PDB file of C-alpha atoms and ligand atoms in Angstrom:
ATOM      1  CA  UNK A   1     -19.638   6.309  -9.245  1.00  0.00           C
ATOM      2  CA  UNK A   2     -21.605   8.999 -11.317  1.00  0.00           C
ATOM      3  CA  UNK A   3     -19.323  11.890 -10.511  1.00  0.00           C
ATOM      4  CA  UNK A   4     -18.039  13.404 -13.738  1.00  0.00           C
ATOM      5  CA  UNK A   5     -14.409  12.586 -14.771  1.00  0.00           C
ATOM      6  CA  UNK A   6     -11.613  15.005 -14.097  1.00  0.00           C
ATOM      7  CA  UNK A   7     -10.510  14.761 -17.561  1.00  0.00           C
ATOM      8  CA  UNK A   8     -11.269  12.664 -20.877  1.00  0.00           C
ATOM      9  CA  UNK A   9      -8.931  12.091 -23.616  1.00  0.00           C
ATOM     10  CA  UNK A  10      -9.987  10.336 -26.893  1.00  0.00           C
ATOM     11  CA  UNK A  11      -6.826   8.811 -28.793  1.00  0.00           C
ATOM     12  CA  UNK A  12      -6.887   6.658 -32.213  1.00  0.00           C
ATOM     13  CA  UNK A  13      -4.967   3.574 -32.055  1.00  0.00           C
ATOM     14  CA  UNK A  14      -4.749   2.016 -36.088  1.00  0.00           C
ATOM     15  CA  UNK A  15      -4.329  -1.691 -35.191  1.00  0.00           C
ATOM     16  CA  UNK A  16      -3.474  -3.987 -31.819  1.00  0.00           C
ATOM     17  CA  UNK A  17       0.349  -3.175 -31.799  1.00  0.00           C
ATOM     18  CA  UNK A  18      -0.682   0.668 -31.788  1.00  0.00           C
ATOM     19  CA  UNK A  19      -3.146  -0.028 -28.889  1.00  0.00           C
ATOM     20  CA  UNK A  20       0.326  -1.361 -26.894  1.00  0.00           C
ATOM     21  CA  UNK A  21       2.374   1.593 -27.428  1.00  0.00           C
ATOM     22  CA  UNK A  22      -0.180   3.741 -26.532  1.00  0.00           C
ATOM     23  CA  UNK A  23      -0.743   1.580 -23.525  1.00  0.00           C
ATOM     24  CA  UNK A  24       3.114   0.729 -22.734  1.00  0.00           C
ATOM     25  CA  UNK A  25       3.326   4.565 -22.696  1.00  0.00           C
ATOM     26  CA  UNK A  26       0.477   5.526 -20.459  1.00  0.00           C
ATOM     27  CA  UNK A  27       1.895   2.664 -18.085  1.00  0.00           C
ATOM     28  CA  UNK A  28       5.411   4.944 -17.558  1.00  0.00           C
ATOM     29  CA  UNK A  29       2.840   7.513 -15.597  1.00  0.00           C
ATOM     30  CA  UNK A  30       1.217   4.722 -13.158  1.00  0.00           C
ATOM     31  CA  UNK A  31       2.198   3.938  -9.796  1.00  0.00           C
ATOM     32  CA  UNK A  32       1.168   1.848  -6.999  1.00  0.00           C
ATOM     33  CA  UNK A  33      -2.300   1.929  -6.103  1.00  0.00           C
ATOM     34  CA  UNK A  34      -3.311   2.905  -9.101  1.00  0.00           C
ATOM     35  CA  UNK A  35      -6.908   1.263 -10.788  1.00  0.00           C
ATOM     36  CA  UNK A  36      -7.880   1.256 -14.238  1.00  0.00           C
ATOM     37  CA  UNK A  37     -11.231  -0.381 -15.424  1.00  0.00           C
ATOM     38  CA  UNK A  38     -11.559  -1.479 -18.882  1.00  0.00           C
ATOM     39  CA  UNK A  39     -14.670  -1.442 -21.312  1.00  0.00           C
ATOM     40  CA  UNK A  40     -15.852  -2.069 -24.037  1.00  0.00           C
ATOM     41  CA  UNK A  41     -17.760  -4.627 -26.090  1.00  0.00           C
ATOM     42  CA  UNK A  42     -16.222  -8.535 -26.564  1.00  0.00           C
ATOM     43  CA  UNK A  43     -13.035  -8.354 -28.677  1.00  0.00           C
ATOM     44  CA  UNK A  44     -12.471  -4.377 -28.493  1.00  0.00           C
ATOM     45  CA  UNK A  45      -8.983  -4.965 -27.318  1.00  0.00           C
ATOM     46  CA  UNK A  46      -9.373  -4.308 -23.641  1.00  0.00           C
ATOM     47  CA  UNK A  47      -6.771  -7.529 -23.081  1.00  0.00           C
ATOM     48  CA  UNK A  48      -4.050  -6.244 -25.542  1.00  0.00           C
ATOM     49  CA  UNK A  49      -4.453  -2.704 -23.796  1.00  0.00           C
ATOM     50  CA  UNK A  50      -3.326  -4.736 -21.014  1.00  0.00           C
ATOM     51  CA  UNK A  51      -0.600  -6.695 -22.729  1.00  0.00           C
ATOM     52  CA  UNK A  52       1.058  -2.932 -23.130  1.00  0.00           C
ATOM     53  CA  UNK A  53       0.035  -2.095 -19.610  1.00  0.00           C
ATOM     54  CA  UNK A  54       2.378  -4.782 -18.767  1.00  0.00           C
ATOM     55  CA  UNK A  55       5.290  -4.355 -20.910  1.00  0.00           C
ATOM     56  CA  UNK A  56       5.371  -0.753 -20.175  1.00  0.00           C
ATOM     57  CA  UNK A  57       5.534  -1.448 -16.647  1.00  0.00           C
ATOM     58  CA  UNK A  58       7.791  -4.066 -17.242  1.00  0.00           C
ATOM     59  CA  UNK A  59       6.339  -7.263 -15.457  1.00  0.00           C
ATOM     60  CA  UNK A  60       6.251 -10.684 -15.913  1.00  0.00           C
ATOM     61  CA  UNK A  61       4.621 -11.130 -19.707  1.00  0.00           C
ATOM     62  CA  UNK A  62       2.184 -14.436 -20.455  1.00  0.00           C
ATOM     63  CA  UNK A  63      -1.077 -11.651 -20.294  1.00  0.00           C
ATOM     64  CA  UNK A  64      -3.879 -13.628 -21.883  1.00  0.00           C
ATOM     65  CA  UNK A  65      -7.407 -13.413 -21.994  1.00  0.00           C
ATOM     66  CA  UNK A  66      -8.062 -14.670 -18.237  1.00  0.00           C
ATOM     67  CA  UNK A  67     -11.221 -17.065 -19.216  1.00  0.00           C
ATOM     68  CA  UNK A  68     -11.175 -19.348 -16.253  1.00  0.00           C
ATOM     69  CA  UNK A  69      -9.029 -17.699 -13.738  1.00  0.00           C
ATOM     70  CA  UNK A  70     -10.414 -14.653 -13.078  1.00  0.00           C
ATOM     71  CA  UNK A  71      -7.164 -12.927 -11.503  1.00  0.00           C
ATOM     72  CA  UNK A  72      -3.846 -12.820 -12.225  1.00  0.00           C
ATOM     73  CA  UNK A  73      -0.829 -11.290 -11.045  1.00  0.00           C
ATOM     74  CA  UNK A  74       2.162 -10.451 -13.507  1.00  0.00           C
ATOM     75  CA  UNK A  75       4.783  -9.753 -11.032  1.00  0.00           C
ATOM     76  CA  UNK A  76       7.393  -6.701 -11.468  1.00  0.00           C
ATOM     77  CA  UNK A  77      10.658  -7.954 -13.229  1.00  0.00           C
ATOM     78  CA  UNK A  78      12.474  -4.816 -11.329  1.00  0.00           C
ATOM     79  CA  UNK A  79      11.456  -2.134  -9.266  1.00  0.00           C
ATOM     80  CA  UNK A  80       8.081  -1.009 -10.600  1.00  0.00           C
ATOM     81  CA  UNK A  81       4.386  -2.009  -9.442  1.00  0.00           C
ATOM     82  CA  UNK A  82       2.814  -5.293 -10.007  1.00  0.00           C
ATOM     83  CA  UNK A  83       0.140  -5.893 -12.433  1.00  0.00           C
ATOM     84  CA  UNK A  84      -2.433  -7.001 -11.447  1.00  0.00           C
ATOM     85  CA  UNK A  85      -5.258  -8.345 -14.013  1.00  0.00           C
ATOM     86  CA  UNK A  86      -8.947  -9.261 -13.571  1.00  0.00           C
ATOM     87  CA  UNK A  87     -11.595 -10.456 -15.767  1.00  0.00           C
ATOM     88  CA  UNK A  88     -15.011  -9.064 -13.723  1.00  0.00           C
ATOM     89  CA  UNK A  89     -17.050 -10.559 -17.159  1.00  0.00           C
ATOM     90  CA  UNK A  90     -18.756 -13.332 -15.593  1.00  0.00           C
ATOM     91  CA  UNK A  91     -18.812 -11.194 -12.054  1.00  0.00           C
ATOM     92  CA  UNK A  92     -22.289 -10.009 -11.288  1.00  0.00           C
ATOM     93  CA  UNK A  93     -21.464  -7.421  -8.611  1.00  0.00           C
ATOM     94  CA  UNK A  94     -19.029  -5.746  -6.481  1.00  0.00           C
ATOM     95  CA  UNK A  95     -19.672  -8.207  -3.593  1.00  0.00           C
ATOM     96  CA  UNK A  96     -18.435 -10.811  -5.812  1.00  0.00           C
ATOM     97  CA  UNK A  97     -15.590  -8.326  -6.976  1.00  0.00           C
ATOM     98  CA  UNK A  98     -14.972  -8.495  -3.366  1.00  0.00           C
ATOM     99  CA  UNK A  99     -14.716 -12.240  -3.035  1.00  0.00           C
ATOM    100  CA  UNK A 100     -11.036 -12.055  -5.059  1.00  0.00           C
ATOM    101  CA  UNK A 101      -9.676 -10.510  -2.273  1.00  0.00           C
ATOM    102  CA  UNK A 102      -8.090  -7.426  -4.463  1.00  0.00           C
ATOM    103  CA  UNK A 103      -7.409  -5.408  -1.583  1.00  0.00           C
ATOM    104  CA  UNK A 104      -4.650  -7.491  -0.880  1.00  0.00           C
ATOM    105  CA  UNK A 105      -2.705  -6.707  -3.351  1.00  0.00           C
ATOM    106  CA  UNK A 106      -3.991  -3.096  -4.478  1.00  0.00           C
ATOM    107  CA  UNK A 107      -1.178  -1.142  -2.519  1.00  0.00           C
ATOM    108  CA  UNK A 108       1.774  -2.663  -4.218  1.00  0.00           C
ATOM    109  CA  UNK A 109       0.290  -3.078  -7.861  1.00  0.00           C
ATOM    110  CA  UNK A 110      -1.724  -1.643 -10.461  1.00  0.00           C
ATOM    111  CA  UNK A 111      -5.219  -3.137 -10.598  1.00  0.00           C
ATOM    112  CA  UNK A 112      -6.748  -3.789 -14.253  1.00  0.00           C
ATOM    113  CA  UNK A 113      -9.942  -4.855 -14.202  1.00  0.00           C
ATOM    114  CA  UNK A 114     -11.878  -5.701 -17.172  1.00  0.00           C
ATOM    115  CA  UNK A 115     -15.383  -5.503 -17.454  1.00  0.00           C
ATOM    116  CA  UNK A 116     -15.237  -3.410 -14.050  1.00  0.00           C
ATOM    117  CA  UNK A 117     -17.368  -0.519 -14.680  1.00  0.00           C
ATOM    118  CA  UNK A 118     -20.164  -0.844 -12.228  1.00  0.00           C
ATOM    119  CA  UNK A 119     -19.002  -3.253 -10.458  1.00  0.00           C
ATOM    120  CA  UNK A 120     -15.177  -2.318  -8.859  1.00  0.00           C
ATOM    121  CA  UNK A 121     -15.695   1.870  -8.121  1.00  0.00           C
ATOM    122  CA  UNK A 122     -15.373   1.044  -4.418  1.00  0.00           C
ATOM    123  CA  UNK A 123     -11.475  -0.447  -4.566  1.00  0.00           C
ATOM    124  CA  UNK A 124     -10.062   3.398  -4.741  1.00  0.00           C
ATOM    125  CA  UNK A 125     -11.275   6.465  -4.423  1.00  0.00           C
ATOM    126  CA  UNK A 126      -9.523   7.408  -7.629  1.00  0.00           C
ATOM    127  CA  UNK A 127      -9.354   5.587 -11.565  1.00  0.00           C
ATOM    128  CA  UNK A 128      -9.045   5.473 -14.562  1.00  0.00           C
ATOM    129  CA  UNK A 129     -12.152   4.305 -17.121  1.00  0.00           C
ATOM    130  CA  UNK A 130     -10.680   3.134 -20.126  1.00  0.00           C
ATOM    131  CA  UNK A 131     -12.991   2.716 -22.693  1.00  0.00           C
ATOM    132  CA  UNK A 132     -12.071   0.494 -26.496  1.00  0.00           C
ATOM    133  CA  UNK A 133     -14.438   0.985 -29.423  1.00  0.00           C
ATOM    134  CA  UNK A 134     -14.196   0.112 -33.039  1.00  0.00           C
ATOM    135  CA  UNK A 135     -13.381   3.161 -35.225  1.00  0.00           C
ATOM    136  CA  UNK A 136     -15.624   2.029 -38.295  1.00  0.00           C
ATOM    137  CA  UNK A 137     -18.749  -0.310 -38.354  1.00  0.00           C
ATOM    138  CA  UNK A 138     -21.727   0.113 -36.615  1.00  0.00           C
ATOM    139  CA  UNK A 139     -20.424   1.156 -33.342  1.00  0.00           C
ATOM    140  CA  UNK A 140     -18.755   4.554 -34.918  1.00  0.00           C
ATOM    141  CA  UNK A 141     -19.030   7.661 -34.087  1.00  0.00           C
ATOM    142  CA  UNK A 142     -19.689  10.281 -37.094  1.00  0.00           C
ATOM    143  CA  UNK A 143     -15.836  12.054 -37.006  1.00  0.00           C
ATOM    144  CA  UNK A 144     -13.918   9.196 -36.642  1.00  0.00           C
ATOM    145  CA  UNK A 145     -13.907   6.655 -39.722  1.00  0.00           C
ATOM    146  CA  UNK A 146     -12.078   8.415 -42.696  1.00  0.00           C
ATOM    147  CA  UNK A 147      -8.707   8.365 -41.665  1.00  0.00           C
ATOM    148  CA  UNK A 148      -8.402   4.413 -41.963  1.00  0.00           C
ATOM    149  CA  UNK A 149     -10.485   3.886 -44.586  1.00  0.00           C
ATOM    150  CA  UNK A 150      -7.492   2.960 -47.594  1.00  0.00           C
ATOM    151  CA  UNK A 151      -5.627   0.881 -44.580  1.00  0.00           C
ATOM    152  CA  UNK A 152      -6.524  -2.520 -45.593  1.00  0.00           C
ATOM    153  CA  UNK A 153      -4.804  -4.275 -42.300  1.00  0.00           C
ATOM    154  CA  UNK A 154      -5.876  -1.447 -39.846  1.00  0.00           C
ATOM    155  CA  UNK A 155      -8.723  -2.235 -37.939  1.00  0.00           C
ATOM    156  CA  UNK A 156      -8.422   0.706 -35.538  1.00  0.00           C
ATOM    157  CA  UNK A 157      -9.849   1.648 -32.373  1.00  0.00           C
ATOM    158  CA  UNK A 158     -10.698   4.578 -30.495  1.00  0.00           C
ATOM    159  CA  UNK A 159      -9.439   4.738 -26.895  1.00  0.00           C
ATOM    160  CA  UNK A 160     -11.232   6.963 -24.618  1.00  0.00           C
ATOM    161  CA  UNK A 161      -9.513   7.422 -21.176  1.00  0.00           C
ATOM    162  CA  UNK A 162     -11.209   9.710 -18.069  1.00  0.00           C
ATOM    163  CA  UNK A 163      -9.597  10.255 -14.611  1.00  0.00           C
ATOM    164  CA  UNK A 164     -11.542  10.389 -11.689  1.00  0.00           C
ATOM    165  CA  UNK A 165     -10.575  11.703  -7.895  1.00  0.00           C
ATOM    166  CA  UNK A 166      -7.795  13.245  -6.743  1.00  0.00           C
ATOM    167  CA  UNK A 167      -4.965  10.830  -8.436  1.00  0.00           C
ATOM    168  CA  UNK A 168      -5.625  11.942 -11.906  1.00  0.00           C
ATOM    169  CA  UNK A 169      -5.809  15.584 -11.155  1.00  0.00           C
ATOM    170  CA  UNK A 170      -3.378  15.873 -13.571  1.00  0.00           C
ATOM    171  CA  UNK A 171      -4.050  14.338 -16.718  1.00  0.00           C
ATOM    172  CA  UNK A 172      -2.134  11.777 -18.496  1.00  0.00           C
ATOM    173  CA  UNK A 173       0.393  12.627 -21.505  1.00  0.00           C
ATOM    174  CA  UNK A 174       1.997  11.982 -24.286  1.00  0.00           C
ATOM    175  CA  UNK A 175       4.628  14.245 -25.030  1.00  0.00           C
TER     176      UNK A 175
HETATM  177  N1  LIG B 201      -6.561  -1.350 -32.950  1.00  0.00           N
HETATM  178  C1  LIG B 201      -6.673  -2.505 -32.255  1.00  0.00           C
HETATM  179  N2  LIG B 201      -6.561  -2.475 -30.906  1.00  0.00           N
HETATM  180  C2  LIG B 201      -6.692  -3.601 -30.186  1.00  0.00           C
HETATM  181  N3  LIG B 201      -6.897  -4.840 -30.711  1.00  0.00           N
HETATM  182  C3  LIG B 201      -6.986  -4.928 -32.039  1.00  0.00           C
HETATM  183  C4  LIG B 201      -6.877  -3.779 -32.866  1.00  0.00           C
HETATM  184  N4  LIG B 201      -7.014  -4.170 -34.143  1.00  0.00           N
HETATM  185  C5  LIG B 201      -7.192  -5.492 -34.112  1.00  0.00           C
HETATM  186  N5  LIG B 201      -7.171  -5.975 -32.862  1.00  0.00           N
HETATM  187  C6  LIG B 201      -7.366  -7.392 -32.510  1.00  0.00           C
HETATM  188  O1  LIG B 201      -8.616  -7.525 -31.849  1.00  0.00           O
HETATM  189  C7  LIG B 201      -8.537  -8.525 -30.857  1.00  0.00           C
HETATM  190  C8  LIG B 201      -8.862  -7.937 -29.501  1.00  0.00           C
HETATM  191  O2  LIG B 201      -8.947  -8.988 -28.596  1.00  0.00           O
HETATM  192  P1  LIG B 201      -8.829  -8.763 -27.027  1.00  0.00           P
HETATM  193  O3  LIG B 201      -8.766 -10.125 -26.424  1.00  0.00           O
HETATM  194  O4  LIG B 201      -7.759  -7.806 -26.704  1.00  0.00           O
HETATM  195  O5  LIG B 201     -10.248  -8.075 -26.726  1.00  0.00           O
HETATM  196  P2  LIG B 201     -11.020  -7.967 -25.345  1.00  0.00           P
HETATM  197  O6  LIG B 201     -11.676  -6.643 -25.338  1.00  0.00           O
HETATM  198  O7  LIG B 201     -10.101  -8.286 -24.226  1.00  0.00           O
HETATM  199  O8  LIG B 201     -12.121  -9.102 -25.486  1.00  0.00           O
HETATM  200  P3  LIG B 201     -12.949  -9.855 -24.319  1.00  0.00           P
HETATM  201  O9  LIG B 201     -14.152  -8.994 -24.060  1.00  0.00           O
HETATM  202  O10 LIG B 201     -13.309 -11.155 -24.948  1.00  0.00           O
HETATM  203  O11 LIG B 201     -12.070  -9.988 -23.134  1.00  0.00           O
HETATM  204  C9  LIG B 201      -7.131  -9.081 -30.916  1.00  0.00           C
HETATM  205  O12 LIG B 201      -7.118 -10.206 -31.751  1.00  0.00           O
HETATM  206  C10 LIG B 201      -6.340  -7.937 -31.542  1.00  0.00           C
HETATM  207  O13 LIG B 201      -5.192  -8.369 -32.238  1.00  0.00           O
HETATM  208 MG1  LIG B 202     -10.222  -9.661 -22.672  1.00  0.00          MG
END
């Protein structure tokens, strides 16, 4: 839970369809088993992330902002892992993390849980923290907000990805 990440990558996405190819293409490297918790404040993006999660892992689309269901499962159109997809936002704790049963289903998908940090550590001993912030505003850091600033439609992001445990030994990439 505090243990220090393996490795951290910061990436700029320039608007939501940028988020989903840098999503669809980190989904190519997961696998079965594999956890990611999203964060990041309300609207950051964390639910389009997913929505390129899921068409780079090519499962059943329809991934929406999970408001009143708190779990869904996008099933695998081929051979690849499930997706699984769960809002922890209104989840106070792991034991109630607990009561959706996510074991179940962790071996043959990949679990994204939003809002998880805190809260879903326990499900695997390794997983990636995926973390959305706004590039300019309030929330920005110092040597991020230039770039954008002439792209009137761009309301970019900064994605900031860590792996811990023995999974992501080996960082993602992106060549
Ligand atoms: N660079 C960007 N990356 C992601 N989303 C962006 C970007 N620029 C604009 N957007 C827009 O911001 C919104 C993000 O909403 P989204 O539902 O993905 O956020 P969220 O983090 O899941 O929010 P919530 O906390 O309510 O679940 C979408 O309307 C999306 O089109
Ligand atoms: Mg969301």
């Amino acid at each position: 839970m505090g243990e220090a990440p393996q490795w951290t990558i910061e990436v700029e996405a320039a608007d939501a369809p940028a988020t989903q190819r840098l999503a669809a293409a980190m989904a190519v490297q997961l696998r079965r088993g594999d956890v990611i918790l999203l964060s990041g404040e309300l609207g950051a993006g964390k639910t389009t992330l997913t929505q390129g999660l899921g068409r780079g892992l090519g499962v059943r689309g329809g991934i929406i902002s999970p408001t009143f269901v708190l779990c869904r499962i996008h099933p695998a159109l081929a051979d690849g892992p499930d997706l699984v997809h769960v809002d922890a936002y209104r989840l106070g704790s792991s034991e109630e993390i607990d009561d959706i049963d996510l074991e179940s289903t962790l071996a043959s998908s990949v679990t994204v849980i939003e809002w998880g940090q805190g809260k879903a550590e326990h499900l695997s001993d390794s997983r990636l923290e995926i973390h959305l912030q706004r590039a300019t505003g309030e929330d920005a850091g110092d040597e991020i907000v230039t770039d954008f600033e002439e792209r009137d439609d761009a309301d970019p992001r900064v994605v900031r990805i860590s792996g811990y445990g023995p999974r992501w030994a080996t960082p993602l990439s992106w060549d």
